[in-house]
Amino acid sequence: MSPKITTELLKQLRQVMKNPKYVQEPVQAYIVPSGDAHQSEYIAPCDCRRAFISGFDGSAGTAIVTEQHAAMWTDGRYFLQAAHQMDNNWTLMKMGLKDTPTQEDWLVSVLPEGSKVGVDPFIIPADQWKRMSKALRSAGHDLVPVKENLIDTIWTDCPQRPCKPLITLDLSYTGVSWRDKIVALRSKMAERKVMWFVVTALDEVAWLFNLRGSDVEYNPVFFAYAVIGMNTIRLFIDGDRMMDPPVREHLQLDSTLEPEFKIQVMPYGSILSELQAVGAGLSPKEKVWLSDKASYALTEAIPKAYRYLTPYTPICIAKAVKNAAETEGMRRAHIKDAVALCELFNWLEKEVPKGTVTEIIAADKAEEFRSQQKDFVELSFATISSTGPNGAIIHYKPVPETNRTLSVNEIYLLDSGAQYKDGTTDVTRTMHFGTPSAYEKECFTYVLKGHIAVSAAIFPNGTKGHLLDSFARSALWDCGLDYLHGTGHGVGSFLNVHEGPCGISYKTFADEPLEAGMIVSDEPGYYEDGSFGIRIENVVLVIPAETKYNFKNRGSLTFEPLTLVPIQTKMIDVNLLTEKECNWVNEYHQKCREVVGAELERQGRHEALRWLLRETEPLARVQ
Amino acid sequence: MSPKITTELLKQLRQVMKNPKYVQEPVQAYIVPSGDAHQSEYIAPCDCRRAFISGFDGSAGTAIVTEQHAAMWTDGRYFLQAAHQMDNNWTLMKMGLKDTPTQEDWLVSVLPEGSKVGVDPFIIPADQWKRMSKALRSAGHDLVPVKENLIDTIWTDCPQRPCKPLITLDLSYTGVSWRDKIVALRSKMAERKVMWFVVTALDEVAWLFNLRGSDVEYNPVFFAYAVIGMNTIRLFIDGDRMMDPPVREHLQLDSTLEPEFKIQVMPYGSILSELQAVGAGLSPKEKVWLSDKASYALTEAIPKAYRYLTPYTPICIAKAVKNAAETEGMRRAHIKDAVALCELFNWLEKEVPKGTVTEIIAADKAEEFRSQQKDFVELSFATISSTGPNGAIIHYKPVPETNRTLSVNEIYLLDSGAQYKDGTTDVTRTMHFGTPSAYEKECFTYVLKGHIAVSAAIFPNGTKGHLLDSFARSALWDCGLDYLHGTGHGVGSFLNVHEGPCGISYKTFADEPLEAGMIVSDEPGYYEDGSFGIRIENVVLVIPAETKYNFKNRGSLTFEPLTLVPIQTKMIDVNLLTEKECNWVNEYHQKCREVVGAELERQGRHEALRWLLRETEPLARVQ
């Protein structure tokens, strides 16, 4: 990996930073955030502006360029990668280290008095703008919106914004029609006395209209905004994809409809002016509901007194609670996914000893097996296929430079998932194709104990996921071990593999309470730098739990694993498990046998079925 | 309990609300918060203004009086009590219920346009002022500071502000001299580039100067402020108590000292004008450090640009980490406290069957036994002595109207503690003097499992206490049970029984990480309305833990119980305990025998010693 040479690019950027064609007054600093105009986690190539200007293409990072300096803030996952990918023009700001200045503090320390700091108001979320603007103002500087994105002005070969065809999802997948979703949304709006709701997150637009796209890799979304009034629906979307007859029919664009369900289709680029028009026409007490993470540009379109901002939108919360059709779809998707992984692991077991399987080959093979399954669309994220020391790099993705060959001497960690038309999967298994050491088994077993502690946890209705995080760590903590990531994230239903508003992490506090129908991952791990990584991840569904008593009539919840892939028993030190934990493993494997076994049988995959049966032999504890 | 008749008082208050002698312009509403000028949890009688105006004397509640209405906001602990104590002039606002308006929303709904809402700027914390002022302003009203407290103007028989003699603590108690504490504070100030630090919390003043008082019941504090500069020390305190020779000597008031350690003693009431003078004399970049919970009046004395506000002050954080002298003092105090409780429980065991012991008698007896111990000062909070259904009232305090007689048929819960010159105690034990039912034992055992799960937890350095809260609930949750309070609070060293910045609760997130030397309580419970309450509370010290491995060299922590009072084995269903839990109980009891047994022996308390030995017989698990 050689760094990107950015001398010329930075020179060009610094020129446009004072070019009156683009800026009213010269800006002494320009901020290039990671995101797109929808605050997406995964972004399209045309939105990879920070990677373009710096060379650093990790998923998180903010670049700031001043007349003299260029600096990049990123977190511990990416220190090494950023250092490799950036040339000497760049200073790496290691977030989380004690001596690293915040972006605001750094700007204040390097800028001449009374400086202007520019940023694209469409990219920066309103809450971030507010924080940064306040800090700069108190030091005598100004944060200013620069309408034209300055990176785009120098990015001559910038790829086009994708505009791929849409997929319509019928009731058998979604359970609820888009009309009923609009009705429910409007009732939430009425509850809060809000007249308009602005949908800015791509997965929220997709969910609301029961449409999917492929504008962004791994995420079945499409570039669009929506503005929902009490009597109007405006969908801002480009391209002739709205000319597609199934889409027109799905959205009833050509039908005679009650006016409140008539969708007005408008150009993607007209959202700002339309929203400004909405803002200008508001009567007193007419509020507009936006996410507090919506872009500064869209938030500013609504006069402050009329804004109603919340961290989680009603769509985000409704989307998280899967209905029966979605849950059934997720179950089907996970069974198919398990079939693919049984095939893969059976194949790996035979091939790894030959010394011909690399991390990339294994990842490709996983994709091949998945693509054989019905309704497969694409992967749900870049496969983490890592062996030995690469396993300790939590967000590793094999590339030719780092590609290791799997062997019978090293632990192999595979974290992968797919988008099926009926659901999204995300599963991690850690395997040994030879004989694991006692220490490796010990660590694996602590991770497994943590996985079970969460999966089998019973907790009252109304409990937030972050309160369960320590359960996943307790066995590791007892021995002085830990892992430096959260335990779980929300998972979409044929949507983003990471979604809010719930999760299981010590880092969040503002998560919404878990409720029956929510789907999260359960993925504790243990990583030893330079030697191996262990992670055991299932996607689990929140379900009601039966308990002996029922305090204050609150009811209890627990989890049902949707992922049904064997956990390698060879890696388990059975003597470290309690009887309850041992039973959990055996019952889990029994379910894998029954459910996935039946599907393997149905698909005529007899060798993989034999592998499954071998791998799900019950554990026996020495009493 | 009959309600206080407030018709006349409210009439008087409404008159002064428009009396130009007290208000520049009439105020249409007046807020009466709970606290005092130091944001204390426990307050002196002269500060019980909310109780005076309303009759409601619970520990938490805010009264708001408008021309037409009088409303009281309080939380679930006090709904019943507030309803009993207030007459029909008052509307009870039940906080935490869905339909209860916030104070701001309610004000907006009842006030005429453009109203003024008054509040004593010395009583309202700055952060609360900010929130409330913003909400009112956005609705067209104004929050205004009313210098003279309007309650005080109508409270003709208001008690005097206490001004009791001070106790000086030498190095054997404090471990660090006040001079060294000032040096450490100034170094923290220098780190943050702050020139002044304003000490507003009473326990922080007491800790900093190694002084104690008795101005507030249960809390060994005294009314004072301090302002620490890099070269000056100002102590704002009233009364001839500063004339006391030991105090003068302790503070070296009459010695020739380096000027930076010379304490200037000033009148308590001059804090505002002195602070305003400091504020007026600041040069650019000279910041003043205040708690963000300091009063609005003091915060406003410093121009906004010069304020440095933090949720926890450096004194609060330093005070929480006990040094060796303090830890040893706390150990001694807890041994003495255990001696008193062994005497009490031995006495109760003999007396309860006679049917002559009431909750109040038991509480008084506990105080009597404690007062026999060396260096006893007073109780550390109002004793919760409750039997049967009274045990389910979490903050119960027996009064003649509710006083029940202890019997062999009901569970008895005693939550009590004391201030000794060497430390503060807080312990809860739940006992049965007859034969507990299987269900009572079952619930008790779940609570015990939770208590042990926290007490025996091993966790990495840097872990915040709120991450341990679920450990205390897990056994209860498994059966559908729970308790509606936090699991633990910080405990002062011969200081307030509740102190920040650490604790163990699902409710906080902004707590500081636990570190070795911190002291917290571990007190899960279970309460069944109308029948019984169970709580098991130890005060525990955070200590380093030895672990098999040491991830990232972070080190691990665990707890050592300071409280050494037997946990009634009669209440334990041994078959619900794991082997590890059973061993924990046996080892804990072994330590009680050794440590408290030796002290009982030394004090010649042979009958109580025999009780201790009986109560600490090892549990035997049926295999």
Short mmCIF file of N, CA and C in Angstrom, two decimals, chain B residues 185-281:
data_model
loop_
_atom_site.label_atom_id
_atom_site.label_comp_id
_atom_site.label_asym_id
_atom_site.label_seq_id
_atom_site.Cartn_x
_atom_site.Cartn_y
_atom_site.Cartn_z
N LEU B 185 -4.92 20.79 44.29
CA LEU B 185 -5.99 21.48 43.58
C LEU B 185 -5.40 22.51 42.61
N ARG B 186 -4.41 23.25 43.10
CA ARG B 186 -3.81 24.27 42.22
C ARG B 186 -3.13 23.62 41.03
N SER B 187 -2.60 22.41 41.22
CA SER B 187 -1.95 21.78 40.06
C SER B 187 -3.01 21.34 39.05
N LYS B 188 -4.18 20.89 39.54
CA LYS B 188 -5.29 20.59 38.61
C LYS B 188 -5.75 21.86 37.90
N MET B 189 -5.77 22.97 38.64
CA MET B 189 -6.18 24.25 38.04
C MET B 189 -5.18 24.66 36.95
N ALA B 190 -3.90 24.48 37.25
CA ALA B 190 -2.87 24.85 36.28
C ALA B 190 -2.99 23.99 35.02
N GLU B 191 -3.26 22.68 35.21
CA GLU B 191 -3.46 21.78 34.07
C GLU B 191 -4.54 22.29 33.12
N ARG B 192 -5.63 22.82 33.70
CA ARG B 192 -6.75 23.29 32.89
C ARG B 192 -6.62 24.78 32.58
N LYS B 193 -5.53 25.37 32.97
CA LYS B 193 -5.29 26.80 32.73
C LYS B 193 -6.39 27.66 33.34
N VAL B 194 -6.67 27.35 34.60
CA VAL B 194 -7.72 28.04 35.34
C VAL B 194 -7.06 28.80 36.48
N MET B 195 -7.50 30.03 36.75
CA MET B 195 -6.85 30.84 37.78
C MET B 195 -7.56 30.79 39.12
N TRP B 196 -8.85 30.47 39.09
CA TRP B 196 -9.66 30.49 40.32
C TRP B 196 -10.53 29.25 40.37
N PHE B 197 -10.74 28.79 41.58
CA PHE B 197 -11.68 27.70 41.75
C PHE B 197 -12.65 28.07 42.87
N VAL B 198 -13.96 27.92 42.60
CA VAL B 198 -14.97 28.29 43.59
C VAL B 198 -15.56 27.01 44.18
N VAL B 199 -15.40 26.84 45.49
CA VAL B 199 -15.91 25.64 46.16
C VAL B 199 -17.28 25.97 46.72
N THR B 200 -18.31 25.32 46.15
CA THR B 200 -19.68 25.65 46.57
C THR B 200 -20.34 24.52 47.35
N ALA B 201 -19.97 23.27 47.10
CA ALA B 201 -20.61 22.15 47.81
C ALA B 201 -20.05 22.07 49.22
N LEU B 202 -20.93 21.88 50.19
CA LEU B 202 -20.50 21.91 51.59
C LEU B 202 -19.51 20.80 51.91
N ASP B 203 -19.72 19.60 51.35
CA ASP B 203 -18.78 18.52 51.69
C ASP B 203 -17.42 18.77 51.04
N GLU B 204 -17.38 19.53 49.96
CA GLU B 204 -16.10 19.84 49.33
C GLU B 204 -15.29 20.85 50.16
N VAL B 205 -16.00 21.83 50.74
CA VAL B 205 -15.32 22.77 51.64
C VAL B 205 -14.75 22.01 52.83
N ALA B 206 -15.60 21.16 53.43
CA ALA B 206 -15.18 20.41 54.63
C ALA B 206 -13.98 19.53 54.33
N TRP B 207 -14.03 18.82 53.21
CA TRP B 207 -12.94 17.91 52.83
C TRP B 207 -11.65 18.69 52.59
N LEU B 208 -11.77 19.82 51.87
CA LEU B 208 -10.58 20.56 51.48
C LEU B 208 -9.81 21.07 52.70
N PHE B 209 -10.53 21.54 53.72
CA PHE B 209 -9.86 22.12 54.87
C PHE B 209 -9.71 21.14 56.04
N ASN B 210 -10.08 19.86 55.81
CA ASN B 210 -10.01 18.86 56.89
C ASN B 210 -10.76 19.33 58.14
N LEU B 211 -11.90 19.93 57.90
CA LEU B 211 -12.78 20.37 59.00
C LEU B 211 -14.12 19.65 58.86
N ARG B 212 -14.79 19.49 59.97
CA ARG B 212 -16.14 18.98 59.93
C ARG B 212 -17.02 19.86 60.80
N GLY B 213 -18.34 19.81 60.55
CA GLY B 213 -19.27 20.60 61.34
C GLY B 213 -20.51 19.79 61.64
N SER B 214 -21.55 20.47 62.10
CA SER B 214 -22.82 19.77 62.32
C SER B 214 -23.98 20.72 62.05
N ASP B 215 -23.82 21.52 60.99
CA ASP B 215 -24.88 22.47 60.64
C ASP B 215 -26.08 21.76 60.01
N VAL B 216 -25.83 20.63 59.38
CA VAL B 216 -26.91 19.90 58.71
C VAL B 216 -26.99 18.52 59.36
N GLU B 217 -28.18 18.08 59.71
CA GLU B 217 -28.34 16.78 60.36
C GLU B 217 -27.79 15.67 59.47
N TYR B 218 -27.10 14.71 60.07
CA TYR B 218 -26.56 13.52 59.40
C TYR B 218 -25.30 13.79 58.57
N ASN B 219 -25.09 15.04 58.14
CA ASN B 219 -23.95 15.36 57.28
C ASN B 219 -23.00 16.25 58.07
N PRO B 220 -21.78 15.81 58.30
CA PRO B 220 -20.87 16.59 59.16
C PRO B 220 -20.27 17.78 58.43
N VAL B 221 -21.11 18.66 57.96
CA VAL B 221 -20.65 19.81 57.17
C VAL B 221 -21.04 21.10 57.85
N PHE B 222 -20.57 22.21 57.33
CA PHE B 222 -20.87 23.52 57.90
C PHE B 222 -21.06 24.50 56.75
N PHE B 223 -21.85 25.54 56.99
CA PHE B 223 -22.14 26.50 55.92
C PHE B 223 -20.91 27.35 55.63
N ALA B 224 -20.40 27.22 54.43
CA ALA B 224 -19.20 27.96 54.03
C ALA B 224 -19.04 27.85 52.52
N TYR B 225 -18.34 28.78 51.96
CA TYR B 225 -17.85 28.72 50.58
C TYR B 225 -16.34 28.91 50.64
N ALA B 226 -15.65 28.56 49.58
CA ALA B 226 -14.24 28.92 49.49
C ALA B 226 -13.93 29.34 48.06
N VAL B 227 -13.03 30.27 47.92
CA VAL B 227 -12.55 30.66 46.60
C VAL B 227 -11.03 30.52 46.63
N ILE B 228 -10.52 29.61 45.80
CA ILE B 228 -9.09 29.33 45.79
C ILE B 228 -8.47 29.95 44.55
N GLY B 229 -7.52 30.85 44.77
CA GLY B 229 -6.76 31.39 43.65
C GLY B 229 -5.41 30.72 43.60
N MET B 230 -4.60 31.05 42.64
CA MET B 230 -3.28 30.44 42.56
C MET B 230 -2.39 30.91 43.72
N ASN B 231 -2.74 32.06 44.30
CA ASN B 231 -1.94 32.59 45.40
C ASN B 231 -2.77 33.01 46.60
N THR B 232 -4.05 32.77 46.55
CA THR B 232 -4.91 33.22 47.65
C THR B 232 -5.88 32.12 48.03
N ILE B 233 -6.32 32.17 49.28
CA ILE B 233 -7.35 31.25 49.78
C ILE B 233 -8.35 32.09 50.54
N ARG B 234 -9.60 32.07 50.10
CA ARG B 234 -10.62 32.80 50.83
C ARG B 234 -11.67 31.82 51.33
N LEU B 235 -11.96 31.89 52.62
CA LEU B 235 -12.95 31.01 53.23
C LEU B 235 -14.08 31.89 53.75
N PHE B 236 -15.28 31.64 53.24
CA PHE B 236 -16.45 32.45 53.60
C PHE B 236 -17.25 31.67 54.64
N ILE B 237 -17.20 32.11 55.86
CA ILE B 237 -17.82 31.36 56.95
C ILE B 237 -18.21 32.31 58.07
N ASP B 238 -19.34 32.04 58.72
CA ASP B 238 -19.83 32.94 59.76
C ASP B 238 -19.57 32.40 61.16
N GLY B 239 -19.74 33.27 62.12
CA GLY B 239 -19.79 32.85 63.51
C GLY B 239 -18.45 32.92 64.19
N ASP B 240 -18.55 32.79 65.51
CA ASP B 240 -17.31 32.88 66.28
C ASP B 240 -16.56 31.55 66.25
N ARG B 241 -17.05 30.59 65.45
CA ARG B 241 -16.37 29.30 65.43
C ARG B 241 -14.94 29.42 64.90
N MET B 242 -14.68 30.50 64.16
CA MET B 242 -13.31 30.70 63.68
C MET B 242 -12.43 31.31 64.78
N MET B 243 -13.04 31.60 65.91
CA MET B 243 -12.27 32.11 67.06
C MET B 243 -11.76 30.95 67.92
N ASP B 244 -12.25 29.78 67.68
CA ASP B 244 -11.90 28.59 68.45
C ASP B 244 -10.40 28.29 68.27
N PRO B 245 -9.62 28.27 69.37
CA PRO B 245 -8.16 28.09 69.21
C PRO B 245 -7.75 26.86 68.38
N PRO B 246 -8.34 25.66 68.60
CA PRO B 246 -7.90 24.53 67.77
C PRO B 246 -8.13 24.77 66.27
N VAL B 247 -9.23 25.43 65.95
CA VAL B 247 -9.52 25.73 64.54
C VAL B 247 -8.49 26.71 64.00
N ARG B 248 -8.19 27.74 64.81
CA ARG B 248 -7.19 28.74 64.37
C ARG B 248 -5.84 28.08 64.14
N GLU B 249 -5.53 27.17 65.06
CA GLU B 249 -4.23 26.49 64.93
C GLU B 249 -4.22 25.57 63.70
N HIS B 250 -5.33 24.82 63.55
CA HIS B 250 -5.45 23.88 62.41
C HIS B 250 -5.29 24.62 61.09
N LEU B 251 -5.91 25.78 60.98
CA LEU B 251 -5.85 26.54 59.72
C LEU B 251 -4.64 27.47 59.69
N GLN B 252 -3.84 27.44 60.78
CA GLN B 252 -2.65 28.29 60.90
C GLN B 252 -2.97 29.76 60.65
N LEU B 253 -4.11 30.17 61.23
CA LEU B 253 -4.57 31.55 60.99
C LEU B 253 -3.65 32.57 61.64
N ASP B 254 -2.97 32.15 62.71
CA ASP B 254 -2.14 33.12 63.44
C ASP B 254 -0.65 32.90 63.20
N SER B 255 -0.33 32.02 62.23
CA SER B 255 1.09 31.74 61.96
C SER B 255 1.59 32.62 60.82
N THR B 256 2.89 32.74 60.78
CA THR B 256 3.50 33.41 59.64
C THR B 256 3.62 32.35 58.55
N LEU B 257 2.92 32.56 57.47
CA LEU B 257 2.84 31.54 56.43
C LEU B 257 3.26 32.15 55.09
N GLU B 258 3.71 31.29 54.17
CA GLU B 258 3.86 31.76 52.80
C GLU B 258 2.51 32.36 52.40
N PRO B 259 2.52 33.47 51.69
CA PRO B 259 1.25 34.16 51.38
C PRO B 259 0.25 33.25 50.68
N GLU B 260 0.72 32.29 49.87
CA GLU B 260 -0.23 31.48 49.10
C GLU B 260 -0.99 30.47 49.97
N PHE B 261 -0.57 30.33 51.24
CA PHE B 261 -1.31 29.45 52.14
C PHE B 261 -2.03 30.20 53.26
N LYS B 262 -1.99 31.51 53.17
CA LYS B 262 -2.65 32.35 54.16
C LYS B 262 -4.15 32.34 53.86
N ILE B 263 -4.96 31.90 54.82
CA ILE B 263 -6.40 31.85 54.60
C ILE B 263 -7.04 33.17 55.03
N GLN B 264 -7.73 33.83 54.10
CA GLN B 264 -8.49 35.03 54.45
C GLN B 264 -9.90 34.58 54.83
N VAL B 265 -10.30 34.85 56.06
CA VAL B 265 -11.65 34.47 56.50
C VAL B 265 -12.60 35.63 56.25
N MET B 266 -13.69 35.36 55.58
CA MET B 266 -14.64 36.42 55.22
C MET B 266 -16.05 35.99 55.60
N PRO B 267 -16.96 36.96 55.72
CA PRO B 267 -18.34 36.59 56.08
C PRO B 267 -18.99 35.73 54.99
N TYR B 268 -19.76 34.74 55.45
CA TYR B 268 -20.48 33.85 54.55
C TYR B 268 -21.26 34.62 53.49
N GLY B 269 -21.91 35.68 53.92
CA GLY B 269 -22.79 36.44 53.02
C GLY B 269 -22.05 37.29 52.00
N SER B 270 -20.71 37.37 52.12
CA SER B 270 -19.99 38.25 51.20
C SER B 270 -19.50 37.52 49.94
N ILE B 271 -19.86 36.23 49.83
CA ILE B 271 -19.35 35.45 48.69
C ILE B 271 -19.70 36.10 47.35
N LEU B 272 -20.95 36.56 47.22
CA LEU B 272 -21.37 37.07 45.92
C LEU B 272 -20.58 38.32 45.54
N SER B 273 -20.48 39.26 46.46
CA SER B 273 -19.79 40.51 46.11
C SER B 273 -18.30 40.24 45.88
N GLU B 274 -17.72 39.35 46.67
CA GLU B 274 -16.30 39.03 46.47
C GLU B 274 -16.08 38.36 45.11
N LEU B 275 -17.01 37.48 44.76
CA LEU B 275 -16.86 36.76 43.50
C LEU B 275 -17.08 37.72 42.33
N GLN B 276 -18.01 38.65 42.51
CA GLN B 276 -18.22 39.66 41.47
C GLN B 276 -16.95 40.49 41.29
N ALA B 277 -16.28 40.78 42.41
CA ALA B 277 -15.03 41.55 42.32
C ALA B 277 -13.97 40.74 41.57
N VAL B 278 -13.90 39.43 41.88
CA VAL B 278 -12.98 38.56 41.13
C VAL B 278 -13.32 38.62 39.65
N GLY B 279 -14.61 38.45 39.35
CA GLY B 279 -15.07 38.44 37.96
C GLY B 279 -14.72 39.73 37.24
N ALA B 280 -14.86 40.85 37.94
CA ALA B 280 -14.61 42.14 37.30
C ALA B 280 -13.12 42.36 37.04
N GLY B 281 -12.28 41.68 37.83
CA GLY B 281 -10.84 41.93 37.70
C GLY B 281 -10.11 40.95 36.81
#
